[in-house]
Coordinates of C-alpha atoms in Angstrom, one line a residue:
M899 CA -8.0 16.3 17.7
N900 CA -6.8 18.1 14.1
R901 CA -7.2 15.8 11.5
A902 CA -4.3 17.4 9.6
I903 CA -2.3 16.4 13.1
L904 CA -3.3 13.1 13.3
L905 CA -2.1 12.0 9.5
A906 CA 1.2 14.2 10.3
V907 CA 4.1 11.5 11.3
A908 CA 7.3 12.9 11.9
V909 CA 10.4 10.4 12.9
I910 CA 13.9 11.8 13.2
V911 CA 16.9 9.4 12.7
S912 CA 20.5 9.1 11.5
P913 CA 20.8 10.4 7.9
M914 CA 23.1 7.1 7.4
L915 CA 19.5 5.7 7.3
W916 CA 18.3 6.5 4.6
G917 CA 21.5 5.2 2.7
Q918 CA 20.5 1.5 2.7
G919 CA 17.3 1.8 0.8
L920 CA 17.1 1.7 -3.2
L921 CA 17.5 5.2 -4.1
K922 CA 21.1 7.2 -4.6
N923 CA 21.5 10.0 -2.0
A924 CA 18.3 10.0 -0.6
G925 CA 19.4 12.4 2.1
F926 CA 20.6 15.0 -0.7
S927 CA 23.6 15.8 1.2
D928 CA 25.9 14.5 -1.7
I929 CA 26.7 17.3 -4.1
A930 CA 28.4 17.4 -7.2
E931 CA 31.2 18.9 -7.5
G932 CA 30.9 23.1 -8.2
T933 CA 27.5 22.9 -8.2
K934 CA 24.4 23.0 -6.0
W935 CA 22.8 19.8 -7.2
P936 CA 22.8 16.4 -5.6
T937 CA 24.4 13.5 -7.6
G938 CA 22.0 10.5 -8.6
W939 CA 19.1 13.3 -9.6
E940 CA 18.0 14.2 -12.3
C941 CA 15.8 17.0 -14.0
T942 CA 16.0 17.8 -17.8
K943 CA 13.5 21.6 -17.9
G944 CA 13.1 23.8 -14.9
R945 CA 16.7 22.5 -13.1
E946 CA 16.9 25.9 -11.9
L947 CA 13.8 25.4 -9.6
Y948 CA 15.6 23.2 -7.2
G949 CA 18.6 23.3 -5.2
Y950 CA 20.7 22.0 -2.7
V951 CA 19.9 23.6 0.8
N952 CA 22.0 23.1 3.9
I953 CA 19.7 24.9 6.3
D954 CA 16.7 23.1 6.8
G955 CA 15.9 19.0 6.7
L956 CA 14.3 16.2 8.3
A957 CA 17.1 13.9 8.6
S958 CA 19.9 16.5 8.7
N959 CA 20.4 20.1 8.0
D960 CA 20.4 19.2 4.2
S961 CA 17.3 18.8 1.8
L962 CA 16.5 19.5 -1.8
R963 CA 14.4 22.7 -2.1
Y964 CA 11.9 24.4 -4.5
V965 CA 11.8 27.9 -5.1
A966 CA 9.6 29.3 -7.8
E967 CA 8.9 33.2 -8.2
K968 CA 7.0 33.3 -11.5
A969 CA 4.1 31.0 -12.0
G970 CA 4.0 29.0 -15.2
V971 CA 7.4 28.2 -16.1
P972 CA 8.0 25.1 -17.7
C973 CA 9.2 22.7 -15.6
L974 CA 9.6 18.7 -15.0
P975 CA 10.1 16.4 -12.2
V976 CA 13.2 15.9 -10.2
T977 CA 13.7 12.0 -10.8
Q978 CA 15.9 9.1 -10.3
S979 CA 15.3 5.2 -11.5
F980 CA 15.9 2.1 -9.3
Q981 CA 14.8 -1.9 -10.2
C982 CA 12.2 -3.7 -8.2
V983 CA 11.4 -7.3 -7.8
P984 CA 8.6 -7.8 -9.2
N985 CA 5.5 -8.9 -7.5
T986 CA 7.0 -7.7 -4.3
Q987 CA 6.2 -5.3 -1.6
Y988 CA 7.7 -2.4 -1.0
V989 CA 7.8 0.9 0.9
L990 CA 8.1 4.7 0.2
L991 CA 9.3 7.1 2.7
A992 CA 9.3 10.8 2.1
G993 CA 9.8 13.7 4.0
L994 CA 8.2 17.1 2.7
K995 CA 7.4 20.2 3.7
G996 CA 5.8 23.6 2.3
D997 CA 5.2 27.1 2.9
G998 CA 0.8 26.9 3.3
T999 CA 0.2 27.1 -0.5
T1000 CA 2.3 24.7 -2.1
R1001 CA 2.0 20.4 -1.7
P1002 CA 5.0 18.9 -2.1
Y1003 CA 4.5 15.6 -4.1
V1004 CA 6.3 12.9 -4.6
A1005 CA 4.9 9.8 -6.7
I1006 CA 6.5 6.1 -7.7
Y1007 CA 5.6 4.7 -11.3
A1008 CA 6.5 1.5 -13.3
Q1009 CA 8.1 2.0 -16.5
G1010 CA 5.7 3.1 -19.5
M1011 CA 3.2 3.8 -16.7
K1012 CA 0.9 6.9 -16.9
T1013 CA -0.9 6.5 -13.5
P1014 CA 1.4 6.0 -9.9
A1015 CA 1.7 2.7 -8.2
A1016 CA 2.6 4.8 -5.1
R1017 CA 2.3 8.9 -4.3
V1018 CA 2.3 11.1 -1.5
N1019 CA 2.0 15.0 -0.4
A1020 CA 2.2 17.3 2.1
N1021 CA 0.6 20.3 2.8
S1022 CA 2.1 21.3 6.0
E1023 CA 4.7 24.3 7.0
K1024 CA 6.8 21.8 9.1
W1025 CA 8.6 18.9 8.2
Q1026 CA 6.2 15.6 7.9
R1027 CA 7.5 11.7 7.4
Q1028 CA 5.0 10.2 5.1
R1029 CA 5.3 6.5 4.3
I1030 CA 3.4 4.3 2.1
T1031 CA 3.2 0.4 1.0
F1032 CA 3.2 -0.4 -3.1
N1033 CA 3.1 -3.6 -5.0
S1034 CA 6.3 -4.1 -8.2
G1035 CA 3.7 -6.1 -9.8
G1036 CA 4.8 -7.1 -12.8
A1037 CA 7.2 -4.4 -13.7
R1038 CA 11.3 -4.3 -13.1
T1039 CA 11.9 -0.4 -13.7
F1040 CA 10.5 2.3 -12.0
E1041 CA 11.0 6.0 -11.4
V1042 CA 10.0 8.6 -8.5
Q1043 CA 9.6 12.1 -9.4
L1044 CA 9.5 14.9 -7.2
H1045 CA 7.4 18.0 -8.1
G1046 CA 7.1 21.4 -6.2
D1047 CA 3.6 21.0 -6.2
A1048 CA 0.8 18.0 -7.1
S1049 CA -0.3 20.5 -9.9
M1050 CA 3.1 20.0 -11.5
A1051 CA 2.5 16.7 -12.3
R1052 CA 0.0 17.5 -14.4
S1053 CA 0.7 21.1 -15.7
A1054 CA 4.3 20.8 -15.8
K1055 CA 4.6 24.4 -15.4
S1056 CA 6.1 25.9 -11.7
V1057 CA 3.7 27.2 -9.0
V1058 CA 4.6 30.2 -7.0
G1059 CA 6.1 29.3 -3.6
M1060 CA 9.1 27.4 -1.9
A1061 CA 9.3 22.9 -0.6
G1062 CA 11.5 20.7 0.7
F1063 CA 12.2 17.4 0.2
D1064 CA 14.1 14.7 2.4
A1065 CA 14.8 11.9 3.3
I1066 CA 13.2 10.4 0.2
Q1067 CA 14.1 6.7 -0.1
V1068 CA 12.4 3.2 -1.0
Y1069 CA 12.7 -0.7 0.6
R1070 CA 11.3 -3.8 0.0
A1071 CA 9.2 -3.8 2.9
D1072 CA 10.7 -6.8 4.2
Q1073 CA 13.8 -4.6 4.5
E1074 CA 12.8 -1.3 5.9
P1075 CA 14.4 -0.3 9.0
K1076 CA 12.7 -0.8 12.6
E1077 CA 12.6 2.8 13.3
T1078 CA 10.0 3.1 10.4
A1079 CA 9.0 -0.2 10.0
P1080 CA 5.2 -1.3 11.5
A1081 CA 6.0 -2.9 14.5
V1082 CA 5.4 -6.5 13.6
P1083 CA 6.5 -6.8 9.5
F1084 CA 4.3 -9.7 7.5
V1085 CA 6.6 -12.9 6.9
A1086 CA 4.9 -15.2 5.3
P1087 CA 4.7 -18.5 7.1
G1088 CA 5.0 -20.9 4.1
P1089 CA 4.7 -20.9 0.4
N1090 CA 1.4 -19.7 -1.2
I1091 CA -0.7 -22.7 -2.2
A1092 CA -3.5 -20.6 -4.1
L1093 CA -1.2 -19.6 -7.3
D1094 CA -2.9 -20.6 -10.3
K1095 CA -5.4 -22.7 -8.5
P1096 CA -9.5 -21.8 -9.6
Y1097 CA -12.1 -20.0 -8.1
T1098 CA -15.3 -18.8 -8.1
L1099 CA -17.0 -15.0 -7.7
S1100 CA -20.0 -14.4 -6.0
P1101 CA -21.5 -12.2 -6.8
R1102 CA -20.2 -11.7 -10.7
P1103 CA -17.4 -8.5 -10.7
S1104 CA -19.2 -5.3 -12.2
Y1105 CA -16.9 -2.5 -11.4
R1106 CA -16.9 -1.7 -15.7
L1107 CA -12.9 0.5 -15.6
C1108 CA -11.3 -3.0 -14.7
T1109 CA -13.5 -6.0 -15.3
D1110 CA -12.9 -8.3 -18.0
A1111 CA -12.5 -11.9 -19.4
D1112 CA -9.4 -12.6 -17.3
D1113 CA -11.1 -11.7 -13.7
K1114 CA -11.6 -15.9 -13.4
I1115 CA -8.0 -16.0 -13.0
Q1116 CA -6.3 -12.8 -11.7
L1117 CA -6.8 -13.4 -8.2
T1118 CA -4.6 -16.1 -8.0
D1119 CA -2.3 -15.5 -10.6
G1120 CA 0.9 -14.0 -8.6
T1121 CA 0.5 -10.6 -10.3
Y1122 CA 0.0 -7.9 -8.4
T1123 CA -1.5 -4.6 -9.7
V1124 CA 0.7 -1.7 -10.8
G1125 CA -0.7 2.0 -11.4
Y1126 CA -4.6 3.3 -10.0
F1127 CA -5.5 0.2 -8.8
W1128 CA -9.4 0.5 -10.0
T1129 CA -8.4 1.4 -13.6
Q1130 CA -6.2 -1.7 -14.2
M1131 CA -7.5 -4.8 -15.7
T1132 CA -5.4 -6.8 -13.1
T1133 CA -7.7 -5.5 -10.7
V1134 CA -10.7 -7.8 -9.6
G1135 CA -13.6 -4.6 -8.7
Y1136 CA -17.5 -4.6 -7.4
S1137 CA -20.1 -2.0 -7.6
R1138 CA -22.4 -2.4 -4.3
A1139 CA -21.3 -6.0 -3.8
Y1140 CA -22.1 -6.9 -0.5
P1141 CA -20.2 -8.8 0.9
A1142 CA -18.0 -9.9 -2.5
M1143 CA -17.2 -13.9 -1.6
V1144 CA -14.5 -15.7 -3.4
T1145 CA -14.2 -19.1 -2.9
I1146 CA -11.0 -20.8 -3.9
D1147 CA -10.3 -24.6 -4.1
L1148 CA -6.9 -25.7 -4.0
G1149 CA -7.2 -29.4 -5.0
K1150 CA -7.1 -31.1 -2.3
I1151 CA -7.1 -31.1 1.7
E1152 CA -4.2 -28.4 2.8
A1153 CA -2.8 -27.0 5.8
I1154 CA -3.3 -23.4 6.1
A1155 CA -1.3 -21.3 8.2
G1156 CA -2.4 -17.8 7.1
V1157 CA -3.9 -15.9 4.1
S1158 CA -3.7 -12.4 2.6
L1159 CA -5.5 -10.4 0.6
S1160 CA -5.0 -7.1 -1.8
T1161 CA -6.2 -4.1 -1.8
A1162 CA -6.3 -0.3 -2.5
A1163 CA -8.7 2.9 -1.1
G1164 CA -8.4 6.2 0.2
A1165 CA -9.2 8.2 -3.0
A1166 CA -12.3 8.4 -5.4
G1167 CA -14.7 7.5 -2.6
V1168 CA -13.2 4.4 -1.9
T1169 CA -12.8 3.3 1.6
W1170 CA -11.4 0.4 3.0
P1171 CA -13.0 -3.1 3.8
E1172 CA -15.0 -3.4 7.1
T1173 CA -14.6 -6.9 7.3
I1174 CA -12.3 -9.7 5.4
F1175 CA -13.8 -13.2 6.9
V1176 CA -11.9 -16.2 6.2
L1177 CA -14.1 -20.0 5.8
V1178 CA -12.4 -23.2 5.6
S1179 CA -14.2 -26.4 4.1
D1180 CA -13.2 -29.8 2.9
D1181 CA -16.2 -30.6 0.9
G1182 CA -17.2 -27.0 -0.2
K1183 CA -20.7 -27.4 1.9
N1184 CA -19.5 -27.4 5.4
W1185 CA -17.7 -24.0 6.4
R1186 CA -16.0 -22.8 9.7
S1187 CA -15.0 -19.6 10.1
L1188 CA -11.4 -18.7 10.6
G1189 CA -12.1 -14.8 11.8
D1190 CA -11.7 -11.8 10.2
I1191 CA -8.0 -10.9 8.3
I1192 CA -8.1 -7.2 9.2
S1193 CA -8.7 -8.1 12.9
L1194 CA -5.1 -10.5 13.2
S1195 CA -3.2 -8.4 10.9
L1196 CA -3.8 -5.1 13.2
K1197 CA -0.3 -5.8 14.8
H1198 CA 1.1 -5.8 11.0
G1199 CA -0.2 -2.0 10.9
L1200 CA -3.4 -0.1 8.8
P1201 CA -3.1 1.8 6.0
S1202 CA -4.4 5.3 6.0
A1203 CA -8.1 6.1 6.0
D1204 CA -7.7 9.4 3.9
K1205 CA -4.9 9.0 1.5
Y1206 CA -4.4 6.3 -1.0
S1207 CA -2.2 3.5 -1.4
T1208 CA -2.8 0.1 -1.6
H1209 CA -2.3 -2.3 1.0
R1210 CA -2.2 -6.0 1.8
F1211 CA -4.2 -7.4 4.9
A1212 CA -2.5 -10.7 5.8
T1213 CA -2.0 -13.4 9.0
A1214 CA 0.1 -16.0 9.8
D1215 CA -1.6 -16.9 12.5
L1216 CA -4.2 -19.3 11.2
K1217 CA -3.7 -22.9 11.7
A1218 CA -6.6 -25.2 10.1
C1219 CA -6.6 -27.7 7.2
G1220 CA -9.5 -27.6 4.0
R1221 CA -9.8 -27.9 0.6
Y1222 CA -11.6 -25.0 -0.1
V1223 CA -11.3 -21.8 1.3
Q1224 CA -14.0 -18.8 1.2
V1225 CA -12.8 -15.0 1.4
M1226 CA -15.7 -13.0 2.4
V1227 CA -15.1 -9.0 1.8
A1228 CA -17.0 -6.4 3.5
Q1229 CA -16.3 -3.3 1.8
T1230 CA -18.8 -0.7 0.3
P1231 CA -19.8 1.1 -2.4
Y1232 CA -17.3 -0.2 -3.9
C1233 CA -14.9 -3.7 -3.3
F1234 CA -11.4 -4.0 -5.3
M1235 CA -8.8 -6.7 -4.7
D1236 CA -5.9 -8.0 -7.1
E1237 CA -4.2 -10.7 -5.0
I1238 CA -5.1 -13.0 -2.2
E1239 CA -2.7 -15.7 -1.5
V1240 CA -3.2 -19.0 1.4
Y1241 CA -0.1 -20.3 3.0
R1242 CA 1.0 -23.7 3.8
G1243 CA 0.9 -25.1 7.2
K1244 CA 2.3 -28.2 8.4
D1245 CA 1.3 -31.4 7.6
E1246 CA 0.9 -32.8 11.0
W1247 CA -1.9 -30.2 11.4
R1248 CA -4.1 -32.5 9.4
A1249 CA -4.9 -34.8 12.4
L1250 CA -6.3 -32.2 14.5
P1251 CA -9.6 -31.7 15.6
P1252 CA -11.1 -29.3 12.8
Q1253 CA -10.3 -25.5 13.5
G1254 CA -12.7 -23.0 13.3
K1255 CA -16.5 -22.3 14.3
P1256 CA -19.1 -24.0 12.2
V1257 CA -21.4 -21.9 9.8
T1258 CA -24.9 -22.9 9.2
S1259 CA -25.6 -20.1 6.7
A1260 CA -23.1 -17.6 5.2
K1261 CA -25.6 -14.8 4.8
D1262 CA -26.0 -15.2 8.5
F1263 CA -22.9 -15.6 9.8
F1264 CA -21.8 -12.6 7.5
L1265 CA -24.4 -10.3 8.9
E1266 CA -24.3 -11.0 13.1
T1267 CA -19.8 -10.7 12.6
K1268 CA -19.7 -7.5 10.0
I1269 CA -20.8 -4.9 12.5
V1270 CA -18.2 -6.5 15.3
G1271 CA -15.4 -6.6 13.0
S1272 CA -16.4 -2.5 11.4
I1273 CA -16.3 -1.2 14.7
R1274 CA -13.2 -2.8 16.0
W1275 CA -11.4 -1.0 12.4
R1276 CA -13.0 1.5 13.5
L1277 CA -11.4 1.9 16.7
A1278 CA -7.6 0.5 15.5
S1279 CA -8.1 3.1 12.9
D1280 CA -8.5 5.6 15.1
L1281 CA -5.9 4.1 18.4
A1282 CA -3.4 4.7 15.0
A1283 CA -4.1 7.9 14.2
A1284 CA -3.8 9.0 17.5
Q1285 CA -0.3 7.0 18.0
T1286 CA 0.8 8.7 15.1
A1287 CA 0.3 12.0 16.3
I1288 CA 1.9 11.5 19.4
R1289 CA 4.9 10.4 17.8

């Protein structure tokens, strides 16, 4: 099956839906009096290349259209600013349509950042629904930018062609409409008891563009990376670490209901993790396996295998206790993460027998189980792509 078809998501919903997010006039149907310009949106140079049309759209007949008959015309993006809560998951939705040559492009930037927190594009002559998640990190003010072609984000000059934009919206991940949200949105089952807790790393981080002295605190500091993931110092990165292991000391034996790990992939040769195993221990010596976060998080949706995005693999289905939590990530040739959270369970769980499969050797355990986990990931990813194509 054609890969482009697998990645295209066409969701037809009521225009009213798009007005409930963080962006104003997301469907471009509200036009300034006496103009063809949608309210709430700005363009300071090259505005004549963009305009409202009511004959072609995704959610309705209304949309924003880019048309350029001449290349090289100075042109800045169509923009709108919005506010986010720091260190919170968000979702960008965008309806995009090209002409077979243009690749309409939407990017979100935190204020003062030069690399996008999220970006999507399309190369189809039919409307495509694009969806990508991102974390606000420490930022509050963001700007969404619409470009008639992806190359215009770099050149700030027009390319010949036509492109369409519709239903451009941003939601908090926990407020995304059910029509576009994953089947079961993830909800943290309790407070993050790993916040500001110490941890050890094995091996040492080795990816030079994001390695610094603060790698020893960044995975539990509550701050998510903003911008291109592996070039930010808030990210912990590895080159050819297989596996990368993080062992968190919670300070005392705690009831554990869930774990999440935030990462990114889909570009520059960075692929998604094959497995993310979670182990617990009362003493840091005798370990028990609680399973693979990727397998446990399948019901919350998977990231696209072929485009850059951030993603939080998460589960709220654990019922265990322990002082030490070890996360073992199988991701090669590169591995990146910016935050690990551990969620408190119920105190009465401490009276239960130890949960999980005893592990005598972490290395042997990893080698034995990673193959099954990676096959499961591949099958789930292919199934998700097929379901997307059907929709």
